[in-house]
Coordinates of C-alpha atoms in Angstrom, one line a residue:
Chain A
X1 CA 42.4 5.9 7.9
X2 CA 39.7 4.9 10.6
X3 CA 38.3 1.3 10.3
X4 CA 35.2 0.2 11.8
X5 CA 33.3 -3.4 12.7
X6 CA 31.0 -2.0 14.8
X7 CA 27.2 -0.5 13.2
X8 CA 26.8 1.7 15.9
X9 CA 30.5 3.1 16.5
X10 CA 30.4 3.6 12.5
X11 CA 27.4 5.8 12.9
X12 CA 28.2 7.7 15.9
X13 CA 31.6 8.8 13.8
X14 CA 29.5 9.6 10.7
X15 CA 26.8 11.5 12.8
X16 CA 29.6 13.3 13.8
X17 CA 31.2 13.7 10.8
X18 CA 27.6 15.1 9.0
X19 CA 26.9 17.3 12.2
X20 CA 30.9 19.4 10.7
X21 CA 28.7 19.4 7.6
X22 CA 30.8 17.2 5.8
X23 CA 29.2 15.2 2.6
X24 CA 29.4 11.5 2.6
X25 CA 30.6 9.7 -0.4
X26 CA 29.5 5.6 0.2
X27 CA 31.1 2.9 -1.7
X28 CA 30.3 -0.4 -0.5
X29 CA 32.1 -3.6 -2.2
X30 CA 32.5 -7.2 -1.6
X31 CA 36.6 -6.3 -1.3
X32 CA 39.6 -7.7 -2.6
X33 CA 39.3 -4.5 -4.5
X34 CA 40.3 -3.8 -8.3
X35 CA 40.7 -0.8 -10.7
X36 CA 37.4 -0.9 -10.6
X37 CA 36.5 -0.1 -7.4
X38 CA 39.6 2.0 -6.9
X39 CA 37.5 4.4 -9.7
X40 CA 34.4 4.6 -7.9
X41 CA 36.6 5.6 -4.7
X42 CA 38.8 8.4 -6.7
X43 CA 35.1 9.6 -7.8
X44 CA 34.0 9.8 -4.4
X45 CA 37.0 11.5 -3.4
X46 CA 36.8 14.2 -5.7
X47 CA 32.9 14.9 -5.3
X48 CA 32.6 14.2 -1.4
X49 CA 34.6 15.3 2.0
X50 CA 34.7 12.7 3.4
X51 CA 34.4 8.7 1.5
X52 CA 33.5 5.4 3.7
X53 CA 34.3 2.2 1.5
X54 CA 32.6 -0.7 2.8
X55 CA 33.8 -4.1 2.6
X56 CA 31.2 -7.0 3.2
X57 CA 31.2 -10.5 1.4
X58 CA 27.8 -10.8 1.8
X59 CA 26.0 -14.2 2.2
X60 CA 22.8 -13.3 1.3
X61 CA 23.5 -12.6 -2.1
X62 CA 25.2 -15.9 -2.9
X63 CA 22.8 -18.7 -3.4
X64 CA 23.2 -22.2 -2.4
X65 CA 26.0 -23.6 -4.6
X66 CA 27.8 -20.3 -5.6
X67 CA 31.3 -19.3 -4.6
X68 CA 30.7 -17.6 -1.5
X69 CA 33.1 -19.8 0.8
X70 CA 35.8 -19.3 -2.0
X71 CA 35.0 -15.6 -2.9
X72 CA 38.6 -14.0 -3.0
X73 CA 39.4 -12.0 -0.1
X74 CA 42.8 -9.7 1.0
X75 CA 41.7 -7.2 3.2
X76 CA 45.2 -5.7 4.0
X77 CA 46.1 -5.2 0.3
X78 CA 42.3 -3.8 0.1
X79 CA 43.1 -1.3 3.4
X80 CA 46.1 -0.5 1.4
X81 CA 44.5 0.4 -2.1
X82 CA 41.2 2.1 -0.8
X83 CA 43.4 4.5 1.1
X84 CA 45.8 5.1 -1.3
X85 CA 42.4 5.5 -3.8
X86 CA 41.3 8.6 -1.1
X87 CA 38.9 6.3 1.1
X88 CA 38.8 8.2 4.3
X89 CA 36.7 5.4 6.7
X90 CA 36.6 1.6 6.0
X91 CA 33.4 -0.6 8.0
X92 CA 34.3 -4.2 7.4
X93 CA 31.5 -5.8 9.5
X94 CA 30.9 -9.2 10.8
X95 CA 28.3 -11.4 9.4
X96 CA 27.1 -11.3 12.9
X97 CA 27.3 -8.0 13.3
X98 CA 25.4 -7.5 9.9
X99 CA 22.8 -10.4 10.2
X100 CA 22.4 -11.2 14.0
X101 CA 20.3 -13.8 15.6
X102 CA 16.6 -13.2 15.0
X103 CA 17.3 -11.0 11.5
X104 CA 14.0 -11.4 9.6
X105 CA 14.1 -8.4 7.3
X106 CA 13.9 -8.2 3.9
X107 CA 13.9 -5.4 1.2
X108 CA 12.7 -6.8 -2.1
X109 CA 12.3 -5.2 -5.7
X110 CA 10.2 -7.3 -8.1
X111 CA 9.6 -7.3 -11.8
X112 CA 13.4 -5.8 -12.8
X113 CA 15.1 -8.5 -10.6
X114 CA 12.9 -11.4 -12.5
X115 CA 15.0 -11.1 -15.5
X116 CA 18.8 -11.4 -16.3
X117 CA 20.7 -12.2 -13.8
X118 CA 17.8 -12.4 -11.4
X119 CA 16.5 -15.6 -13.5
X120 CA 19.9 -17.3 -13.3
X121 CA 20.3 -16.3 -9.1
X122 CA 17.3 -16.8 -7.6
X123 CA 17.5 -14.9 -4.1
X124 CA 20.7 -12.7 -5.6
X125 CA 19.0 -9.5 -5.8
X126 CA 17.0 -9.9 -2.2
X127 CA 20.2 -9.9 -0.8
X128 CA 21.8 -7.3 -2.5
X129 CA 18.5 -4.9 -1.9
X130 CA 18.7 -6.0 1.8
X131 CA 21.8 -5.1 2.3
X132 CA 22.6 -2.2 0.3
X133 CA 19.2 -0.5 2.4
X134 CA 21.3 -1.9 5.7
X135 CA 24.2 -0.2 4.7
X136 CA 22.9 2.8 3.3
X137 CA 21.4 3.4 6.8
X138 CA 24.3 2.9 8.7
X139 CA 26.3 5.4 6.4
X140 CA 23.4 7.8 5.4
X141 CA 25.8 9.2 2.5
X142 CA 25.2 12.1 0.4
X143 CA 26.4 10.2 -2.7
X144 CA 26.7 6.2 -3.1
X145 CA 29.2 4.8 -6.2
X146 CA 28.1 1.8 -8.0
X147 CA 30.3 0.5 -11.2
X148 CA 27.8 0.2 -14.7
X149 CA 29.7 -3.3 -14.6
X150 CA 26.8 -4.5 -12.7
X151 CA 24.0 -3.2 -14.9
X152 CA 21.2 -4.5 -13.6
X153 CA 21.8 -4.2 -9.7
X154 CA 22.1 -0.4 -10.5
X155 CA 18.7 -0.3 -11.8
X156 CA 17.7 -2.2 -9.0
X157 CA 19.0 -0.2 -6.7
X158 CA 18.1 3.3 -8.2
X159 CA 14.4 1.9 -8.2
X160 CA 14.8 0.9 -4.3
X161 CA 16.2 4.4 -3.2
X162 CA 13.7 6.2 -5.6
X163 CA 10.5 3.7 -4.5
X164 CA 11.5 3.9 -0.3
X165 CA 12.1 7.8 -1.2
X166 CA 15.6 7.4 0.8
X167 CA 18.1 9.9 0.5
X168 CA 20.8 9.2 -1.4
X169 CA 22.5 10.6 -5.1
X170 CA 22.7 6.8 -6.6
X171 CA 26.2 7.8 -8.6
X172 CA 26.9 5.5 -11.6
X173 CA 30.8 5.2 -13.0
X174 CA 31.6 3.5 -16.3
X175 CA 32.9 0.1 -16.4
X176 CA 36.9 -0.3 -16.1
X177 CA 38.3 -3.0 -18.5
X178 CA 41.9 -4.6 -18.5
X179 CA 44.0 -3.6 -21.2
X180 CA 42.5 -6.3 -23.7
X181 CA 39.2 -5.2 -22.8
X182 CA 37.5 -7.9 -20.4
X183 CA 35.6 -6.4 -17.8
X184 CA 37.5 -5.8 -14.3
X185 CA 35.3 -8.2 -11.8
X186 CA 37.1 -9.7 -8.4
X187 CA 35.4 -13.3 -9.8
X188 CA 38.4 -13.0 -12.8
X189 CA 41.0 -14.3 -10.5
X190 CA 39.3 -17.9 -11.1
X191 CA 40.0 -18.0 -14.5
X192 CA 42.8 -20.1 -15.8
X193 CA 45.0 -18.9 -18.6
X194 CA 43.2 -20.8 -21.0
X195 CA 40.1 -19.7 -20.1
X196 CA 40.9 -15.9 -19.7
X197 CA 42.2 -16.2 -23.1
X198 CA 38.5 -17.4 -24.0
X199 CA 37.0 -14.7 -21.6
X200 CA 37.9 -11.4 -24.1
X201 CA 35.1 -12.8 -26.4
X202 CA 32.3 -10.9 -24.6
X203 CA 33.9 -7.5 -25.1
X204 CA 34.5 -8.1 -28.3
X205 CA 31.1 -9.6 -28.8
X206 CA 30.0 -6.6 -27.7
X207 CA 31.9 -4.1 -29.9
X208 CA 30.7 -5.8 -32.8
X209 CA 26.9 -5.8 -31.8
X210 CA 27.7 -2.0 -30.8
X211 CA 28.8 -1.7 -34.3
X212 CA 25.7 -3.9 -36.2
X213 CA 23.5 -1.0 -34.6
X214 CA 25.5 1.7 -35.4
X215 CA 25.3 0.1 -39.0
X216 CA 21.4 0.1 -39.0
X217 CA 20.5 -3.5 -37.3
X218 CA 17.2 -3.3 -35.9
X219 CA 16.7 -6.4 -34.8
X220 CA 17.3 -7.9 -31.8
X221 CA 16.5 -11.3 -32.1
X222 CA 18.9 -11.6 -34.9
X223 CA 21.9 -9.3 -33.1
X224 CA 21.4 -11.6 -30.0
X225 CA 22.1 -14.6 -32.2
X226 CA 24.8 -13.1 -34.1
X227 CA 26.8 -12.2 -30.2
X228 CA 25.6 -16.0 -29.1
X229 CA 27.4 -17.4 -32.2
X230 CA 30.5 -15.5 -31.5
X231 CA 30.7 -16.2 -28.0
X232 CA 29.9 -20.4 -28.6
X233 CA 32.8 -19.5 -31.1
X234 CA 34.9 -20.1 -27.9
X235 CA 35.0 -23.8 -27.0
X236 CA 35.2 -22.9 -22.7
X237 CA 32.1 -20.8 -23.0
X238 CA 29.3 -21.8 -21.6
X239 CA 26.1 -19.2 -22.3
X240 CA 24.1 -18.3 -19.6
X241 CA 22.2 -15.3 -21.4
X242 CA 22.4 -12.9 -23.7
X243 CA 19.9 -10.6 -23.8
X244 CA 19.0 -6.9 -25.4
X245 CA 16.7 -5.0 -23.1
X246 CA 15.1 -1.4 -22.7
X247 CA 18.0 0.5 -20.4
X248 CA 15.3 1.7 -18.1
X249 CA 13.1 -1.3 -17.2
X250 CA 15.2 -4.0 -18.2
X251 CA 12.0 -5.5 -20.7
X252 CA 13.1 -7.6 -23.9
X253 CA 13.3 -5.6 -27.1
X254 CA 12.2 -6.6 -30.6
X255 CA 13.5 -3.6 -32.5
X256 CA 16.4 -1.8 -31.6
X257 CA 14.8 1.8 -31.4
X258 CA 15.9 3.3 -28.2
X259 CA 18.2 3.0 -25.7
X260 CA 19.2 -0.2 -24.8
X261 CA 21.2 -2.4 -22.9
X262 CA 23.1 -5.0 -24.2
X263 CA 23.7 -7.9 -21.7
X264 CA 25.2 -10.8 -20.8
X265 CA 26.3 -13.8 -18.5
X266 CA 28.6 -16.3 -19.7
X267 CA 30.4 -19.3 -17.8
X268 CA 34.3 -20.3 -18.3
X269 CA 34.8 -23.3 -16.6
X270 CA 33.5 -22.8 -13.3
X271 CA 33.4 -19.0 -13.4
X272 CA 30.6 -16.9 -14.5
X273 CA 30.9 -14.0 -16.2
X274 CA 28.9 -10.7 -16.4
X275 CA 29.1 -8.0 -19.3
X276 CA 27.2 -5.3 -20.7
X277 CA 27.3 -2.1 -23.2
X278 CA 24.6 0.7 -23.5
X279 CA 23.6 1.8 -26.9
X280 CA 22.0 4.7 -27.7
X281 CA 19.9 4.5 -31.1
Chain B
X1 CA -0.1 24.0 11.1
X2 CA 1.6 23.4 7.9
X3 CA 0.6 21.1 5.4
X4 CA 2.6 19.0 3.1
X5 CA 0.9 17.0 0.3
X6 CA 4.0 16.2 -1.9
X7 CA 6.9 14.0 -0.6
X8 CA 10.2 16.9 -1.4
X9 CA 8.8 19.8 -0.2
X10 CA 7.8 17.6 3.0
X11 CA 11.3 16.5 3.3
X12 CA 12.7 19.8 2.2
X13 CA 10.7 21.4 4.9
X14 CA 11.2 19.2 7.4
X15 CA 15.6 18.9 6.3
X16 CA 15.6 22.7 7.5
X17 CA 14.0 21.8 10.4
X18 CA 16.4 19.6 11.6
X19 CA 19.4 21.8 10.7
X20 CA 17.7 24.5 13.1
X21 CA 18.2 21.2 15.6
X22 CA 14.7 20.3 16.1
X23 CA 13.5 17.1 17.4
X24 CA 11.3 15.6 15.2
X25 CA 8.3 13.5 16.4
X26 CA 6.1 11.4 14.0
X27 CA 2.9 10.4 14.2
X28 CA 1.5 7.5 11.3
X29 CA -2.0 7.1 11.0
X30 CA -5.0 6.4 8.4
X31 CA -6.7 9.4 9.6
X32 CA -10.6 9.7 11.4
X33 CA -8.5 10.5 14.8
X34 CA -9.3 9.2 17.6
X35 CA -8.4 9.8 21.4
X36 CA -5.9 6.6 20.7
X37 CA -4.3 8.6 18.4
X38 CA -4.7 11.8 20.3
X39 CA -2.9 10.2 22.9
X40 CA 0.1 10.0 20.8
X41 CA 0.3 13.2 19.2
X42 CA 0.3 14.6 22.7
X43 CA 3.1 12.5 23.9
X44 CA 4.7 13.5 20.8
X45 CA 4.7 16.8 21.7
X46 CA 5.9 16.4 25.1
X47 CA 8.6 15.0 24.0
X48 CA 10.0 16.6 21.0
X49 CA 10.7 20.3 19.4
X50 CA 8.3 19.3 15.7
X51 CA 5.2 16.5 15.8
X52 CA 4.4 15.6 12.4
X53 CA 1.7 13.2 11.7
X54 CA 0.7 12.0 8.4
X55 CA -2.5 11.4 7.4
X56 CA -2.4 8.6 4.7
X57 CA -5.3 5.5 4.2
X58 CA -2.6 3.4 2.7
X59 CA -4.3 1.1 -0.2
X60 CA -1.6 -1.9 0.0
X61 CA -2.4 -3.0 3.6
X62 CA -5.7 -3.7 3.0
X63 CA -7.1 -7.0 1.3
X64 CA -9.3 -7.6 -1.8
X65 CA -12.7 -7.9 -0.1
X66 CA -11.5 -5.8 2.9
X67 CA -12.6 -1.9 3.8
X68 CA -10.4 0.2 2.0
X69 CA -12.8 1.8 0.5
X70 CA -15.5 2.9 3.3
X71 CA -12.8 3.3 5.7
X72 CA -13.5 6.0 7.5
X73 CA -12.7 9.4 6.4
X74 CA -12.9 13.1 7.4
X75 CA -9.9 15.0 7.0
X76 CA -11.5 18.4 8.1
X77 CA -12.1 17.0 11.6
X78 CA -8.7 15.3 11.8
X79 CA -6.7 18.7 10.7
X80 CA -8.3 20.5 14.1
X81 CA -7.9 17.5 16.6
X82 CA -4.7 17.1 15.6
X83 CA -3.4 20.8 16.0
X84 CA -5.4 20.8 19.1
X85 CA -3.8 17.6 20.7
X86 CA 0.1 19.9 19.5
X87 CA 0.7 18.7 15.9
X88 CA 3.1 21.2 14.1
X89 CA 2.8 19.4 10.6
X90 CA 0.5 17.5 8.6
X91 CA 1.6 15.1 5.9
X92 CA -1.3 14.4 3.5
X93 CA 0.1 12.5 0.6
X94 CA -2.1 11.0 -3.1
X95 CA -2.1 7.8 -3.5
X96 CA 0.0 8.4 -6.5
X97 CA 2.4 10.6 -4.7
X98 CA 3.2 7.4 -2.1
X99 CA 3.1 4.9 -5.1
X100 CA 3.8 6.5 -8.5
X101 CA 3.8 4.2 -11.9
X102 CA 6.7 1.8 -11.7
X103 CA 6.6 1.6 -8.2
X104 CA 8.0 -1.6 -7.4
X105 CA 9.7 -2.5 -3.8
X106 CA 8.5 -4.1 -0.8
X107 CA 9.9 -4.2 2.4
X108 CA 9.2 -7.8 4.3
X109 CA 9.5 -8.9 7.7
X110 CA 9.1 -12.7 8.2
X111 CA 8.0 -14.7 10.7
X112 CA 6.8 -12.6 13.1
X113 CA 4.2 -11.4 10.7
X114 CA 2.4 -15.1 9.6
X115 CA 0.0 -15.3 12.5
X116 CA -2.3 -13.8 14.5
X117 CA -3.5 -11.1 12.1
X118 CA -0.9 -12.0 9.3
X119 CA -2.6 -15.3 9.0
X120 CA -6.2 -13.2 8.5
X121 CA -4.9 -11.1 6.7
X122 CA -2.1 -11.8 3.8
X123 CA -0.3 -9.5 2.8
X124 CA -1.2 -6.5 5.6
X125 CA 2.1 -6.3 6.8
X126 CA 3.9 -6.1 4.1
X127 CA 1.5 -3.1 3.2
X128 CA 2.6 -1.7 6.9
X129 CA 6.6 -2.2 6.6
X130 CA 6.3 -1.0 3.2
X131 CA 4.8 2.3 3.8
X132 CA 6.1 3.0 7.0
X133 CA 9.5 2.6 6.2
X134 CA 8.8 5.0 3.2
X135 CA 7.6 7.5 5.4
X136 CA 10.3 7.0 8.6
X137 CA 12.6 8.0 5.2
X138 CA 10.1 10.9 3.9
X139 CA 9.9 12.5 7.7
X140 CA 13.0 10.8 9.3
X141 CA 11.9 11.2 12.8
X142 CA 14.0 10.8 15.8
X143 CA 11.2 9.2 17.2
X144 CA 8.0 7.8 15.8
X145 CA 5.0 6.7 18.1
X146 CA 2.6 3.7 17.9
X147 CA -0.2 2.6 19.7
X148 CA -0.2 -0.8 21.9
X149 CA -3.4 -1.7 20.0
X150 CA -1.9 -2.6 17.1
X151 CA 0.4 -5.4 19.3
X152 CA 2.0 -7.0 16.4
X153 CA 3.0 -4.0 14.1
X154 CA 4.3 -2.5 16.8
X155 CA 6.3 -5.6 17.2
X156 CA 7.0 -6.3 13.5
X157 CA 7.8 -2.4 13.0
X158 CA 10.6 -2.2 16.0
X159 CA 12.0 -5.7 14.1
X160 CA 12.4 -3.9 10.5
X161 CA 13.9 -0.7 12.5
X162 CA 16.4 -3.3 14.2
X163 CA 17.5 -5.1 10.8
X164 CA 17.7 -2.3 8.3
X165 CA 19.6 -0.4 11.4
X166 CA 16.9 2.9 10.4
X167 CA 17.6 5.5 13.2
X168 CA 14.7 6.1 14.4
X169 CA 13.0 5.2 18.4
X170 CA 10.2 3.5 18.1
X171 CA 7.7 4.3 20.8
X172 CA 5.0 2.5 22.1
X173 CA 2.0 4.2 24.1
X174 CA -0.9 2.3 25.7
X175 CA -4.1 1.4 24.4
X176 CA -7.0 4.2 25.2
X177 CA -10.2 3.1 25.4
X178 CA -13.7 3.8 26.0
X179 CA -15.3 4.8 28.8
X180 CA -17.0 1.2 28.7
X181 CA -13.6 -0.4 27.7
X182 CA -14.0 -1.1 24.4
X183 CA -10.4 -0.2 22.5
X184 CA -10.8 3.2 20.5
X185 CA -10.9 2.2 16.7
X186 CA -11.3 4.2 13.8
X187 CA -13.0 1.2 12.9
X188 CA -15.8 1.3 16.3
X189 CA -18.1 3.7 13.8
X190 CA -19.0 0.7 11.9
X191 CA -21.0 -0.9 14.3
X192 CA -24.7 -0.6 15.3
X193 CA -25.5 -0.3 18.7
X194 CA -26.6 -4.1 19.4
X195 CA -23.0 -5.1 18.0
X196 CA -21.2 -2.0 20.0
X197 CA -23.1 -3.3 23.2
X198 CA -21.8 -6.8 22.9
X199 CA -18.1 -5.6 22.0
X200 CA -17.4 -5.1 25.4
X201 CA -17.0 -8.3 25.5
X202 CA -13.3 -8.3 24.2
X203 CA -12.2 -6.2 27.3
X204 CA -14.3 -8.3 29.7
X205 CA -12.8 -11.3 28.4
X206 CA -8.8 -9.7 28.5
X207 CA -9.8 -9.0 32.1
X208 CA -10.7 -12.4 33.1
X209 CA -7.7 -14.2 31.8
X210 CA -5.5 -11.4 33.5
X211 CA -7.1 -12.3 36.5
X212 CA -6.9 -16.1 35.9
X213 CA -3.3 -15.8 35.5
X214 CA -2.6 -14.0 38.4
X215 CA -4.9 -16.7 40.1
X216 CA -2.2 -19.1 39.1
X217 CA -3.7 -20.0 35.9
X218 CA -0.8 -21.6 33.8
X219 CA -2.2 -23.8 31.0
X220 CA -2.2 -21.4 27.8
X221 CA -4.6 -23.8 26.0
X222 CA -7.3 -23.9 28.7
X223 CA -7.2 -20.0 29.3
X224 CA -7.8 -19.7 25.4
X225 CA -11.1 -22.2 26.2
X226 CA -12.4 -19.8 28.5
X227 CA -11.4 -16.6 26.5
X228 CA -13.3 -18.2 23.6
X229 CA -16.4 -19.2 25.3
X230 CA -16.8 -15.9 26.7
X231 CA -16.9 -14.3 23.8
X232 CA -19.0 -16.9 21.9
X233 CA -21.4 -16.1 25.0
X234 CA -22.2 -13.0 22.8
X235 CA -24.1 -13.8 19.6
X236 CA -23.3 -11.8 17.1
X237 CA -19.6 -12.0 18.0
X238 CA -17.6 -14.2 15.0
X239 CA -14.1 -15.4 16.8
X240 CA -11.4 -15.0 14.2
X241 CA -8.8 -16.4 16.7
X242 CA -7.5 -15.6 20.6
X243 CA -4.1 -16.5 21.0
X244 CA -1.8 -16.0 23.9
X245 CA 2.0 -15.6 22.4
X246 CA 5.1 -14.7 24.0
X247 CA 5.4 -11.0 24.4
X248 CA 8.6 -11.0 21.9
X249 CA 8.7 -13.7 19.3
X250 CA 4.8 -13.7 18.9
X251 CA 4.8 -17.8 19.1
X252 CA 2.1 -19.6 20.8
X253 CA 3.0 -20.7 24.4
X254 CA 1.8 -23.3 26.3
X255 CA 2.7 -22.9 29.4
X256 CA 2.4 -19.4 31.2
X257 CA 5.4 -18.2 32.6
X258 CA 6.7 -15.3 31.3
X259 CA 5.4 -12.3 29.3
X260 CA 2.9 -13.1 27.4
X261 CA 0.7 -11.0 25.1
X262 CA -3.1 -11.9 25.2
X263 CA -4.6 -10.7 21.7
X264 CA -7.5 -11.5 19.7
X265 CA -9.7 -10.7 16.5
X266 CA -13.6 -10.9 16.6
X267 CA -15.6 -9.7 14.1
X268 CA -18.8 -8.0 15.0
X269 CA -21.3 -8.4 12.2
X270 CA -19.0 -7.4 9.1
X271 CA -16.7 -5.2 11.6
X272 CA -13.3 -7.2 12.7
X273 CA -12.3 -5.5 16.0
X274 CA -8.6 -6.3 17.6
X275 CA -7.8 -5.9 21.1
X276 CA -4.7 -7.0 23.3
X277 CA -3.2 -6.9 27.0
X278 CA 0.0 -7.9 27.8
X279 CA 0.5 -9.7 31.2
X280 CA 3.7 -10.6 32.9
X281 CA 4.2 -13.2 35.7

């Protein structure tokens, strides 16, 4: 497997590597890499000649007070997994080499990064727009993997590749759970065992809204209430939001009558949570 | 001369192209060409297998109150002078095409873009980065060509190509003017022939402080005096500011010695005219 830190070494391979008229499958992570991940990367594999994980913890999408400094990190067990997942070419860069002296750009979405998780991390989704566009020019894919874990930063990023008319496939794989059903995230490694006993509420909270619709609940205000009251069911659980929204541009519902997204944020102890299910109506 | 109006079949067009191995240069512009622009197109064609220019008055880097709508147009005119200075391609996009319902990204560069014109004008820039980094990703050049006129989007332009790592080379060509001096404008038609008459001034007064400094002059805030009461020598000239900035970072400097970049904005009855000269030391 070839491993990069160096932008323009990373694309002078890749130039070479399109110019054999191989297609690029792009999966860029924050690392210390889980099932979920390893999903998007078999995907890749499969669909793409040639896959380039990127592994980046990047500061810009933290804001002041997250876990940034303590974000879990093991980048020889990740080497290990993303090769043994099919990854071809790893870029791990340096902040420096990602963000150096004088960096003043920034690529911003508005309106669908207001809401959600946007209102909770102010700054979050600049960062992730900024450097998704950084990294999608540096690996020019074909295809780019993104897990449906992240709801909202896939929207986000569809509407930035589709508004700056760049040219990527934006490829979106379904959320891989752990056996119980809590949704794989690198942030569950925080969790105490009391409080990842807690943590299986939100798929479960989820199911059963699932369900309410599929039994004929229209209304959202009173489903939201109904998942909130399950999830405060919990003594460790801490809401952030919980929220039903049109699946395309993320807008609060009032009846359930499309398709919709189902989402939520909730704090155990010190770690925050993120979950969400798509119903179709 | 071909010519695109809708963004894929540009890009499709212009994808076989560059699988035949051709060089692509791009020209920007808002159209009603001028020998400034002429100038570029040429170079472009010097130096590259396929010149496409695009030909789009681009709504969101203009102001409320500013002249958007009686910017100059006449698209006939610019079709012939631009096959005749070598343009292969013409990319003549809708409003609607470049910014369809939903559209929703912006792409910012700080800093460098809140003064000289930034300050005049909020919000220009981010109308500039926006749109030219959608069509760097709708023609994806391997070079791209702007005039010296324009001092500061130059600069800010080669800054978002830096940070977002975009391959493309930016390059710069010197300012054309008139035969009188005055810097060729699309803008120049605006004026009536008192206000053209006293224009001149701008060039005059560029002249003088080159000369001053290579007199010896040193003292940035005194050269800016004399700059200013040159101009204000002409009556119907309105000074919307004459800064000298470091040729890199755009901030003021008060002592000469280095590059610096001369540049001012004076409007002429309702016409705001921009001129520049970079001096070294």
């Amino acid at each position: 497997m070839e491993i990069y830190k160096n932008i323009q070494e990373m694309k002078s391979y890749l130039k070479e590597m399109r110019k054999e008229g191989k297609k690029i499958g792009f999966v860029p992570t924050m690392g210390y890499l889980h099932e979920g991940h390893l999903s998007l990367i078999r995907r890749a594999a499969v669909e793409n000649d040639l896959v380039v994980v990127s592994i980046f913890v990047n500061p810009r999408q933290f804001g002041p007070g997250e876990d940034f400094e303590r974000y879990p990190r093991n980048i020889e067990q990740d080497i290990r997994l993303s090769q043994e997942a099919g990854a071809n070419v790893l870029f791990i860069p340096g902040i420096n080499e990602m963000y150096p002296e004088g960096f003043n750009t920034y690529v911003e979405v508005k309106q669908l990064t207001e809401t959600l998780c946007g209102k909770s991390r102010p700054g979050h989704f600049l960062g992730v727009t900024t450097v998704v566009n950084k990294l999608f020019h540096i690996v020019n894919p074909d295809r780019a993997y993104f897990g449906q874990k992240d709801a909202q930063q896939v929207i986000v990023i569809q509407r930035m590749v589709k508004d700056l008319n760049m040219d990527v496939e934006v490829v979106v794989c379904p959320i891989v759970r752990e056996a119980d059903g809590l949704a794989m995230s690198s942030r569950n490694v925080y969790l105490n065992s009391e409080e990842r006993g807690q943590a299986i509420v939100l798929f479960h909270a989820l199911n059963m809204a699932k369900e309410r619709i599929e039994q004929g609940e229209r209304d959202a205000m009173r489903l939201k209430k109904q998942i909130e009251m399950m999830i405060q069911q919990q003594p460790l659980a801490n809401i952030d939001y919980v929220s039903i929204v049109d699946g395309e541009n993320l807008e609060e519902v009032k009846e359930i009558n499309h398709k919709v997204l189902i989402a939520l944020a909730v704090k155990f102890g010190t770690t925050r949570l993120i979950d969400n299910m798509i119903v179709e109506v």
